[in-house]
Amino acid sequence: MYQPAPLDFAQPAASASDAALAALRSSPAFLYTPLPCWVYDVASRTFLEVNPAAERVYGYSRDQFLGMRLADIRRPSEAARLGGYLDACGRGNAPPAPRHWVHRTRSGEDIAVTVDAVDFPCGERAARMVFVTDITAQRASAVENKLLYQCLESASDMIVVTTADRDARGKHPILFVNRAFEQRTGHARSDVLGHDARLLQGPGTDRATLDRIHQALADWQPLTVELLNYTRTGQAFWVELSLTPVADERGWFHYWFAVERDISARKAAERSLLDQNALLEQRVAERTRALQHTVHELEAFNHAVSHDLQNSLNGVRGFADILLMRQGSALPADTSRMLGLIKRSADQMHQIVEQLLLLSRISRMQPRPVAIDLPALCRGLLDEIAGPAAAAPLPGLDTDACAPLQADLPLLRSVLQPLLDNACKFRGPAPARIRVSTRPVAGGLVLSVADQGMGFAAANARSLFNPFFRLAGARGLPGLGTGLAQAARAAQRLDGWLWADARPGLGASFHLYLPQAAAPAPIPPTPPTAPGPDHAL
């Protein structure tokens, strides 16, 4: 509380009140005190004198003050409160003097104040001197602190505040915990204040995480970690701990502020998800083994049936040949014709069985990559397709855009042979060319075989790779419709896939994606029809 210097008002008894006020105006203690000060008439509650500090704080000049009453520097509710208090004082039954008042400046700003009043000798007039202390900033700080405390108390997360420096025991004593901390941990606030924050740690708390926390404390760095804590009764629970050092305006750290969010439910959900994933992976592995076993059984069955069927077909073909050789001239014409049909049907069935066996063999082949000269391979395959007595000249072969590659030679032959055979078989009447090229893509390359033949409708692109499927335009041409199925199966064994695009009358293009490339490039494959393993089935 400000203690004003004593004023000397000793005057002759005959001095008037004006003389007392004049003496006050000339007093250095009145003029130079930093506190607003005034004298008012108790009866009329008008200002009799004010000091410069009052003019500065309230924004009124001395002349303006002297024409005002005490109520004029208060809002209406405060003016009524003051009036009631002064009226009670005048009746002799004054209540305890209020310490805090709210005054209003000329600009309309409210300021919180405390006042100290003393009676002022002013002749026969009853006067009182008032010293005013502005506590607006203190009140605002108190309100802010109270609000902050209420927020901390009401937070759903646990909040712990400790000292920044270690005490003599090498610990960070707890200075504050909120209500959520008490509720979740079972520790009463009075029991943990002054104790080290490590009281929540237990046997399952991760040592490496604690080392990270200790390092952050040593470096005065914020940190967020997940930590296993324990309640007062020993129940484990998980928290997400966010640790922040708190510094003053000079940059000196005084406190550690910790927010601990209970994440036990989330951790339990994560554990449940991991368990479900592990169970799912186990079931997938079991189903995969069962499927592989079934596939192996089917392949073995297909191989065995194909061999048995082939033996029976060989018998049919052989007996038909014997009958034709021994009895051909003696048999009626219809009988000879039917025996010829039987032999041709058996030959066709024999070819089908051979193709099924080939598909089975391709499915069991293990890739062994080697360096391949693609142009030489394609020229050799075309020579094999033409044979020693080619009925028509071969299409021209363009391999200028071929790059070296690594792949299994037998499997790659199984892909290219049907593609080149189709390019020769379905070429148009005009001189045609086959273009074989490669282009690098992300993680591999795409090998393309394009022709200028009859092409096909886009709706048939998927069906082409089904065994025994033949286009309408292929009637009368040799083949069983298994070549592209063979190529697709070989592409799968190469860990790639095969797809096609074409337009009727404008040729066809077949594309093989191979994941192992001699020179990878960053451009992914962009076929006209979306590639994928399903295109090769």
PDB file of C-alpha atoms in Angstrom, residues 374 378 397-403 405 412 415-416 419-420 423 433-441 445-451 497-501 508-514 525-528:
ATOM      1  CA  LEU A 374      16.430 -61.311 -79.353  1.00  0.00           C
ATOM      2  CA  CYS A 378      13.175 -64.274 -83.690  1.00  0.00           C
ATOM      3  CA  LEU A 397      11.211 -58.925 -89.795  1.00  0.00           C
ATOM      4  CA  ASP A 398      12.106 -55.590 -88.156  1.00  0.00           C
ATOM      5  CA  THR A 399      14.169 -55.946 -84.942  1.00  0.00           C
ATOM      6  CA  ASP A 400      15.985 -52.573 -84.947  1.00  0.00           C
ATOM      7  CA  ALA A 401      14.331 -51.480 -81.672  1.00  0.00           C
ATOM      8  CA  CYS A 402      15.327 -54.580 -79.679  1.00  0.00           C
ATOM      9  CA  ALA A 403      17.494 -54.208 -76.572  1.00  0.00           C
ATOM     10  CA  LEU A 405      17.535 -58.758 -72.114  1.00  0.00           C
ATOM     11  CA  LEU A 412      10.691 -67.010 -73.967  1.00  0.00           C
ATOM     12  CA  VAL A 415       5.965 -66.991 -75.810  1.00  0.00           C
ATOM     13  CA  LEU A 416       7.452 -65.805 -79.089  1.00  0.00           C
ATOM     14  CA  LEU A 419       3.085 -64.869 -81.538  1.00  0.00           C
ATOM     15  CA  LEU A 420       5.285 -65.079 -84.617  1.00  0.00           C
ATOM     16  CA  ALA A 423       1.695 -63.073 -87.357  1.00  0.00           C
ATOM     17  CA  ARG A 433       6.241 -57.029 -91.942  1.00  0.00           C
ATOM     18  CA  ILE A 434       6.553 -58.143 -88.331  1.00  0.00           C
ATOM     19  CA  ARG A 435       8.045 -55.644 -85.940  1.00  0.00           C
ATOM     20  CA  VAL A 436       9.634 -56.932 -82.719  1.00  0.00           C
ATOM     21  CA  SER A 437      10.685 -54.213 -80.274  1.00  0.00           C
ATOM     22  CA  THR A 438      11.426 -53.581 -76.615  1.00  0.00           C
ATOM     23  CA  ARG A 439      10.958 -50.507 -74.475  1.00  0.00           C
ATOM     24  CA  PRO A 440      12.145 -49.949 -70.900  1.00  0.00           C
ATOM     25  CA  VAL A 441       9.562 -49.444 -68.163  1.00  0.00           C
ATOM     26  CA  LEU A 445      10.781 -53.915 -70.027  1.00  0.00           C
ATOM     27  CA  VAL A 446       7.940 -54.561 -72.461  1.00  0.00           C
ATOM     28  CA  LEU A 447       8.594 -56.794 -75.493  1.00  0.00           C
ATOM     29  CA  SER A 448       6.110 -56.180 -78.339  1.00  0.00           C
ATOM     30  CA  VAL A 449       5.318 -58.187 -81.486  1.00  0.00           C
ATOM     31  CA  ALA A 450       3.266 -56.192 -84.014  1.00  0.00           C
ATOM     32  CA  ASP A 451       1.971 -57.382 -87.386  1.00  0.00           C
ATOM     33  CA  TRP A 497       2.100 -61.080 -68.214  1.00  0.00           C
ATOM     34  CA  LEU A 498       0.830 -60.902 -71.783  1.00  0.00           C
ATOM     35  CA  TRP A 499      -1.830 -58.675 -73.315  1.00  0.00           C
ATOM     36  CA  ALA A 500      -2.989 -57.702 -76.791  1.00  0.00           C
ATOM     37  CA  ASP A 501      -4.558 -54.832 -78.705  1.00  0.00           C
ATOM     38  CA  ALA A 508      -2.470 -56.816 -84.001  1.00  0.00           C
ATOM     39  CA  SER A 509       0.102 -56.110 -81.302  1.00  0.00           C
ATOM     40  CA  PHE A 510       1.004 -58.466 -78.466  1.00  0.00           C
ATOM     41  CA  HIS A 511       2.947 -57.144 -75.470  1.00  0.00           C
ATOM     42  CA  LEU A 512       4.947 -59.101 -72.909  1.00  0.00           C
ATOM     43  CA  TYR A 513       5.977 -57.426 -69.657  1.00  0.00           C
ATOM     44  CA  LEU A 514       9.194 -58.853 -68.183  1.00  0.00           C
ATOM     45  CA  PRO A 525       3.983 -49.731 -69.063  1.00  0.00           C
ATOM     46  CA  THR A 526       0.995 -48.036 -70.715  1.00  0.00           C
ATOM     47  CA  PRO A 527      -0.785 -50.589 -72.937  1.00  0.00           C
ATOM     48  CA  PRO A 528      -3.995 -49.580 -74.734  1.00  0.00           C
TER      49      PRO A 528
END
